[in-house]
Amino acid sequence: MRHKPYTTFAFFKAAIVITGILLILLAILEWGLGVPAFLPGIALLLLAFAVLSFRIVQLIFKFQLSRIHDTNQVEALLWLYSRFTPSVNLPAMREVAGSPDFLKVLVEYFYSHQPKVIVEAGSGVSSIILSEVLKKEGSTAKHYALDHLEQYANLTREKVLNPHSEVLFAPLKDYQIGGKSWKWYDVSVLEKVDKIDMLVIDGPTEDIQSLARYPALPLLKAKLSDKAIIILDDTNRKDEQRIIQLWQKEFGLNAKSMFTEKGTVVMWW
Ligand SMILES: C[S@@+](CC[C@H](N)C(=O)[O-])C[C@H]1O[C@@H](n2cnc3c(N)ncnc32)[C@H](O)[C@@H]1O
């Protein structure tokens, strides 16, 4: 059997044949039946060709970028595994869960900043990875991961084996912030927690409200230490970009973008 490389040649062949047939039809209309259709028809064909070419170029760039990101995920995983061997089976990464390049940013900041108190908004594979790193390094840092969905809080809790790490079920609660109503995790579960020096914001999910992660800083600012770093994921999304603008305006934060597949921004004062 002959193996053909995967190409879109069949599509281009079909486009050339269809264009040929259309040209013949336009010529018959114009010179056979006397309908003045040739020039408008050519104009329409050229327009369709331009739109299609633009779309193809867009797809080529998208494909190239996703290839770069795929490679980065492998490299990030290799880097993580060079630091520690997980003692549990890790859940699937990417999609809704954290991607390896984001997890690598978290672990790098753990090493460079040596936080004593870590809080995560949105538990999952990131919580497991952080708990494993803390355990491997013998760190006594306290680590709390909030989740508004009990099912996911329980799933993550089963795999968080470090006694200094805790997954807290924190259902969404209504808050009034700046005269508007917002939903966010019930922060009363963090009542005894303060001087947070690493705040990771990867939840709640965007479907709960517009600018879903905005309340994180207004609600937790008072609990942050002076040297706190704030790491926000999914910053390729318009909502998260707007949230950063709002936080910078309201809290005067510095921000640095990390090149990850979903976009990650690190902020500090
Ligand atoms: C962006 S995810 C949190 C990701 C987490 N930081 C991680 O690295 O996996 C936000 C929320 O989605 C929910 N979630 C987690 N895994 C999920 C899944 N497989 N399908 C749907 N929702 C999920 C959880 O409630 C979680 O808090």
Coordinates of N, CA, C and O in Angstrom, one line a residue, residues 43-159:
A43 N -15.1 38.8 -10.3 CA -14.9 39.6 -9.1 C -15.3 38.8 -7.8 O -14.5 38.8 -6.8
L44 N -16.4 38.1 -7.9 CA -16.8 37.3 -6.8 C -15.8 36.1 -6.5 O -15.5 35.8 -5.4
L45 N -15.3 35.5 -7.6 CA -14.4 34.4 -7.5 C -13.1 34.9 -6.8 O -12.5 34.3 -5.9
L46 N -12.6 36.1 -7.2 CA -11.4 36.7 -6.6 C -11.6 37.0 -5.2 O -10.7 36.7 -4.3
L47 N -12.8 37.5 -4.8 CA -13.1 37.8 -3.4 C -13.0 36.5 -2.6 O -12.4 36.4 -1.5
A48 N -13.7 35.4 -3.1 CA -13.7 34.1 -2.4 C -12.3 33.6 -2.3 O -11.9 33.1 -1.2
F49 N -11.4 33.8 -3.3 CA -10.1 33.3 -3.3 C -9.3 34.1 -2.2 O -8.5 33.5 -1.4
A50 N -9.5 35.4 -2.1 CA -8.8 36.2 -1.1 C -9.2 35.8 0.3 O -8.3 35.6 1.2
V51 N -10.5 35.6 0.5 CA -11.0 35.2 1.9 C -10.4 33.8 2.3 O -9.9 33.6 3.4
L52 N -10.4 32.9 1.3 CA -9.9 31.6 1.5 C -8.4 31.6 1.8 O -7.9 31.0 2.8
S53 N -7.6 32.4 1.1 CA -6.2 32.5 1.3 C -5.9 33.0 2.7 O -5.0 32.5 3.4
F54 N -6.6 34.1 3.1 CA -6.4 34.7 4.4 C -6.7 33.6 5.5 O -5.9 33.5 6.4
R55 N -7.7 32.8 5.3 CA -8.1 31.8 6.3 C -7.0 30.7 6.4 O -6.6 30.3 7.5
I56 N -6.5 30.4 5.2 CA -5.4 29.3 5.2 C -4.2 29.8 5.9 O -3.6 29.1 6.7
V57 N -3.8 31.1 5.6 CA -2.6 31.7 6.3 C -2.8 31.7 7.8 O -1.9 31.3 8.6
Q58 N -4.0 32.1 8.2 CA -4.4 32.1 9.6 C -4.2 30.7 10.3 O -3.6 30.6 11.3
L59 N -4.7 29.7 9.5 CA -4.6 28.3 10.0 C -3.2 27.8 10.1 O -2.8 27.1 11.1
I60 N -2.4 28.3 9.1 CA -0.9 27.8 9.2 C -0.2 28.4 10.4 O 0.5 27.7 11.1
F61 N -0.5 29.7 10.7 CA 0.1 30.3 11.9 C -0.4 29.6 13.1 O 0.4 29.4 14.1
K62 N -1.7 29.3 13.2 CA -2.3 28.7 14.4 C -1.6 27.3 14.6 O -1.3 26.9 15.7
F63 N -1.4 26.6 13.5 CA -0.9 25.3 13.6 C 0.6 25.4 14.0 O 1.0 24.6 14.9
Q64 N 1.3 26.3 13.5 CA 2.7 26.5 13.9 C 2.8 26.8 15.4 O 3.7 26.3 16.1
L65 N 1.9 27.7 15.8 CA 2.0 28.1 17.3 C 1.6 26.9 18.2 O 2.3 26.7 19.2
S66 N 0.7 26.1 17.7 CA 0.3 25.0 18.6 C 1.4 23.9 18.6 O 1.6 23.2 19.6
R67 N 2.2 23.8 17.5 CA 3.4 22.9 17.5 C 4.4 23.4 18.5 O 4.9 22.6 19.3
I68 N 4.6 24.7 18.6 CA 5.6 25.3 19.6 C 5.1 25.0 21.0 O 5.8 24.5 21.8
H69 N 3.8 25.2 21.2 CA 3.2 25.0 22.5 C 3.3 23.5 22.9 O 3.6 23.2 24.1
D70 N 3.0 22.6 22.0 CA 3.1 21.2 22.3 C 4.5 20.8 22.7 O 4.7 20.1 23.7
T71 N 5.5 21.3 22.0 CA 6.9 21.0 22.4 C 7.2 21.6 23.7 O 7.8 20.9 24.6
N72 N 6.7 22.8 24.0 CA 6.9 23.4 25.3 C 6.3 22.6 26.5 O 6.9 22.5 27.6
Q73 N 5.2 21.9 26.2 CA 4.5 21.1 27.3 C 5.4 19.9 27.6 O 5.6 19.6 28.8
V74 N 6.0 19.3 26.6 CA 6.9 18.2 26.8 C 8.1 18.6 27.6 O 8.5 18.0 28.6
E75 N 8.7 19.8 27.2 CA 9.9 20.3 27.9 C 9.6 20.6 29.3 O 10.3 20.3 30.2
A76 N 8.4 21.2 29.5 CA 8.0 21.6 30.9 C 7.8 20.4 31.8 O 8.3 20.3 32.9
L77 N 7.2 19.3 31.2 CA 7.0 18.1 32.0 C 8.3 17.5 32.3 O 8.5 17.0 33.4
L78 N 9.3 17.4 31.3 CA 10.6 16.9 31.6 C 11.3 17.7 32.7 O 11.9 17.1 33.6
W79 N 11.1 19.0 32.7 CA 11.7 19.8 33.7 C 11.1 19.5 35.1 O 11.9 19.3 36.1
L80 N 9.8 19.4 35.1 CA 9.1 19.1 36.4 C 9.6 17.7 36.9 O 9.9 17.6 38.1
Y81 N 9.6 16.7 36.0 CA 10.0 15.4 36.5 C 11.5 15.3 36.8 O 11.9 14.4 37.5
S82 N 12.3 16.3 36.3 CA 13.7 16.3 36.8 C 13.8 16.8 38.2 O 14.8 16.6 38.9
R83 N 12.8 17.5 38.7 CA 12.8 18.1 40.0 C 12.3 17.1 41.0 O 12.7 17.1 42.2
F84 N 11.3 16.3 40.7 CA 10.7 15.4 41.6 C 9.9 14.3 40.8 O 9.5 14.6 39.7
T85 N 9.7 13.2 41.4 CA 8.9 12.1 40.8 C 7.6 12.1 41.6 O 7.6 11.8 42.8
P86 N 6.5 12.4 40.9 CA 5.2 12.4 41.7 C 4.9 11.1 42.4 O 5.2 10.0 41.8
S87 N 4.4 11.1 43.6 CA 4.1 9.9 44.3 C 2.7 9.4 44.0 O 2.2 8.4 44.5
V88 N 1.9 10.2 43.2 CA 0.6 9.8 42.8 C 0.5 9.9 41.3 O 1.3 10.5 40.6
N89 N -0.6 9.2 40.8 CA -0.9 9.3 39.4 C -1.5 10.7 39.1 O -2.5 11.1 39.6
L90 N -0.8 11.4 38.2 CA -1.3 12.8 37.9 C -2.5 12.8 37.0 O -2.6 12.0 36.1
P91 N -3.5 13.6 37.3 CA -4.7 13.7 36.4 C -4.3 14.3 35.0 O -3.2 14.9 34.9
A92 N -5.2 14.2 34.1 CA -4.9 14.7 32.7 C -4.6 16.2 32.9 O -5.3 16.9 33.7
M93 N -3.7 16.7 32.1 CA -3.4 18.1 32.1 C -3.9 18.8 30.8 O -4.5 18.1 30.0
R94 N -3.8 20.1 30.8 CA -4.3 20.9 29.7 C -5.8 21.0 29.7 O -6.4 20.6 30.6
E95 N -6.4 21.5 28.6 CA -7.9 21.7 28.6 C -8.3 22.5 29.8 O -7.7 23.5 30.0
V96 N -9.2 22.0 30.6 CA -9.6 22.7 31.8 C -8.5 22.7 32.9 O -8.4 23.7 33.6
A97 N -7.8 21.6 32.9 CA -6.8 21.5 34.0 C -5.5 22.4 33.6 O -5.4 22.8 32.5
G98 N -4.7 22.6 34.6 CA -3.4 23.3 34.3 C -2.6 22.7 33.2 O -2.5 21.4 33.2
S99 N -1.9 23.4 32.4 CA -0.9 22.9 31.4 C 0.5 22.8 32.1 O 0.8 23.6 32.9
P100 N 1.3 21.9 31.6 CA 2.6 21.8 32.1 C 3.4 23.1 32.2 O 4.1 23.3 33.2
D101 N 3.3 23.9 31.2 CA 4.1 25.1 31.2 C 3.7 26.1 32.3 O 4.5 26.8 32.9
F102 N 2.4 26.1 32.6 CA 1.9 26.9 33.8 C 2.4 26.2 35.1 O 2.8 27.0 36.0
L103 N 2.3 24.9 35.2 CA 2.8 24.2 36.4 C 4.3 24.5 36.6 O 4.7 24.7 37.8
K104 N 5.0 24.6 35.5 CA 6.5 24.9 35.6 C 6.7 26.3 36.2 O 7.5 26.5 37.1
V105 N 5.8 27.3 35.7 CA 6.0 28.6 36.3 C 5.7 28.6 37.8 O 6.5 29.2 38.6
L106 N 4.7 27.8 38.2 CA 4.4 27.8 39.7 C 5.6 27.2 40.5 O 6.0 27.8 41.5
V107 N 6.2 26.1 39.9 CA 7.3 25.5 40.7 C 8.5 26.4 40.6 O 9.2 26.5 41.6
E108 N 8.8 27.0 39.5 CA 9.9 28.0 39.4 C 9.8 29.1 40.5 O 10.7 29.4 41.2
Y109 N 8.5 29.6 40.6 CA 8.3 30.7 41.6 C 8.4 30.1 43.0 O 8.9 30.9 43.9
F110 N 8.0 28.9 43.2 CA 8.2 28.3 44.5 C 9.7 28.3 44.9 O 10.1 28.7 46.0
Y111 N 10.5 27.9 44.0 CA 12.0 27.8 44.2 C 12.6 29.2 44.4 O 13.4 29.4 45.3
S112 N 12.2 30.1 43.6 CA 12.8 31.4 43.6 C 12.3 32.3 44.8 O 13.1 33.1 45.3
H113 N 11.1 32.1 45.2 CA 10.5 33.0 46.2 C 10.4 32.3 47.6 O 10.1 33.0 48.6
Q114 N 10.5 31.0 47.6 CA 10.3 30.3 48.9 C 9.2 30.8 49.7 O 9.3 31.2 50.9
P115 N 7.9 30.7 49.2 CA 6.8 31.3 49.9 C 6.5 30.4 51.2 O 6.8 29.2 51.2
K116 N 6.0 31.1 52.2 CA 5.6 30.4 53.4 C 4.1 30.0 53.5 O 3.7 29.1 54.2
V117 N 3.4 30.9 52.7 CA 1.9 30.6 52.6 C 1.5 30.7 51.2 O 1.7 31.7 50.5
I118 N 0.9 29.6 50.7 CA 0.5 29.6 49.3 C -1.0 29.4 49.3 O -1.6 28.5 50.0
V119 N -1.7 30.2 48.5 CA -3.2 30.0 48.3 C -3.5 29.9 46.8 O -3.0 30.7 46.0
E120 N -4.2 28.9 46.5 CA -4.7 28.7 45.1 C -6.2 28.8 45.0 O -6.9 28.2 45.8
A121 N -6.6 29.7 44.1 CA -8.0 29.7 43.7 C -8.3 28.8 42.5 O -7.8 29.1 41.5
G122 N -8.9 27.7 42.8 CA -9.1 26.7 41.7 C -8.1 25.5 41.9 O -6.9 25.6 41.6
S123 N -8.6 24.4 42.5 CA -7.7 23.3 42.8 C -7.6 22.4 41.6 O -8.5 22.4 40.6
G124 N -6.7 21.5 41.6 CA -6.5 20.5 40.5 C -5.1 20.0 40.4 O -4.4 20.0 41.4
V125 N -4.6 19.8 39.2 CA -3.3 19.2 39.0 C -2.2 20.2 39.6 O -1.2 19.8 40.2
S126 N -2.5 21.5 39.6 CA -1.5 22.5 40.1 C -1.4 22.2 41.6 O -0.3 22.4 42.2
S127 N -2.5 21.9 42.3 CA -2.4 21.7 43.8 C -1.6 20.4 44.1 O -0.8 20.4 45.0
I128 N -1.8 19.4 43.2 CA -1.0 18.1 43.4 C 0.5 18.4 43.2 O 1.3 18.0 44.0
I129 N 0.8 19.1 42.1 CA 2.2 19.4 41.8 C 2.8 20.2 42.9 O 3.9 19.9 43.4
L130 N 2.1 21.3 43.4 CA 2.7 22.1 44.4 C 2.9 21.3 45.7 O 3.9 21.4 46.4
S131 N 1.9 20.5 46.1 CA 2.0 19.7 47.3 C 3.2 18.7 47.2 O 3.9 18.5 48.2
E132 N 3.4 18.2 46.0 CA 4.5 17.2 45.8 C 5.9 17.9 45.9 O 6.8 17.4 46.5
V133 N 6.0 19.1 45.4 CA 7.2 19.9 45.4 C 7.5 20.2 46.9 O 8.7 20.1 47.3
L134 N 6.5 20.7 47.6 CA 6.7 21.1 49.0 C 7.2 19.9 49.8 O 8.2 20.0 50.6
K135 N 6.6 18.7 49.5 CA 7.0 17.5 50.2 C 8.4 17.1 49.9 O 9.2 16.8 50.8
K136 N 8.7 17.1 48.6 CA 10.1 16.7 48.1 C 11.1 17.6 48.8 O 12.2 17.1 49.2
E137 N 10.8 18.9 48.9 CA 11.8 19.8 49.4 C 11.8 19.9 50.9 O 12.5 20.7 51.5
G138 N 10.9 19.2 51.6 CA 10.8 19.2 53.0 C 10.3 20.6 53.5 O 10.6 21.0 54.7
S139 N 9.6 21.3 52.7 CA 9.1 22.6 53.1 C 8.0 22.5 54.1 O 7.1 21.6 54.0
T140 N 7.9 23.5 55.0 CA 6.8 23.5 56.0 C 5.8 24.6 55.6 O 5.0 25.0 56.4
A141 N 6.0 25.1 54.4 CA 5.0 26.2 53.9 C 3.6 25.6 53.9 O 3.4 24.4 53.6
K142 N 2.7 26.5 54.3 CA 1.3 26.1 54.3 C 0.7 26.4 52.9 O 1.0 27.4 52.3
H143 N -0.1 25.4 52.5 CA -0.6 25.5 51.1 C -2.1 25.2 51.1 O -2.5 24.1 51.6
Y144 N -2.9 26.1 50.6 CA -4.4 25.9 50.6 C -4.9 26.0 49.2 O -4.5 27.0 48.5
A145 N -5.7 25.1 48.8 CA -6.3 25.2 47.4 C -7.8 25.2 47.5 O -8.4 24.3 48.1
L146 N -8.4 26.3 47.0 CA -9.9 26.4 47.1 C -10.6 25.8 45.9 O -10.1 25.9 44.8
D147 N -11.7 25.2 46.1 CA -12.5 24.7 45.0 C -14.0 24.9 45.3 O -14.4 24.6 46.4
H148 N -14.7 25.4 44.3 CA -16.1 25.7 44.5 C -17.0 24.4 44.2 O -18.2 24.4 44.5
L149 N -16.4 23.4 43.6 CA -17.1 22.2 43.2 C -16.6 21.1 44.1 O -15.4 20.7 44.1
E150 N -17.5 20.6 44.9 CA -17.1 19.6 45.9 C -16.5 18.3 45.3 O -15.5 17.8 45.7
Q151 N -17.1 18.0 44.1 CA -16.6 16.8 43.4 C -15.1 16.9 43.1 O -14.4 16.0 43.3
Y152 N -14.8 18.1 42.5 CA -13.3 18.3 42.2 C -12.5 18.5 43.4 O -11.3 18.1 43.4
A153 N -13.0 19.1 44.4 CA -12.2 19.3 45.7 C -11.9 17.9 46.2 O -10.8 17.6 46.5
N154 N -12.9 17.0 46.2 CA -12.6 15.6 46.7 C -11.6 14.9 45.8 O -10.7 14.2 46.4
L155 N -11.8 15.0 44.5 CA -10.9 14.3 43.6 C -9.4 14.7 43.8 O -8.5 13.9 43.9
T156 N -9.3 16.1 44.0 CA -7.9 16.6 44.2 C -7.4 16.2 45.5 O -6.2 15.8 45.7
R157 N -8.2 16.3 46.5 CA -7.8 16.0 47.9 C -7.2 14.6 48.0 O -6.3 14.4 48.8
E158 N -7.8 13.7 47.3 CA -7.3 12.3 47.3 C -5.9 12.2 46.9 O -5.2 11.2 47.3
K159 N -5.4 13.1 46.1 CA -4.1 13.0 45.5 C -3.1 14.0 46.2 O -2.0 14.1 45.7

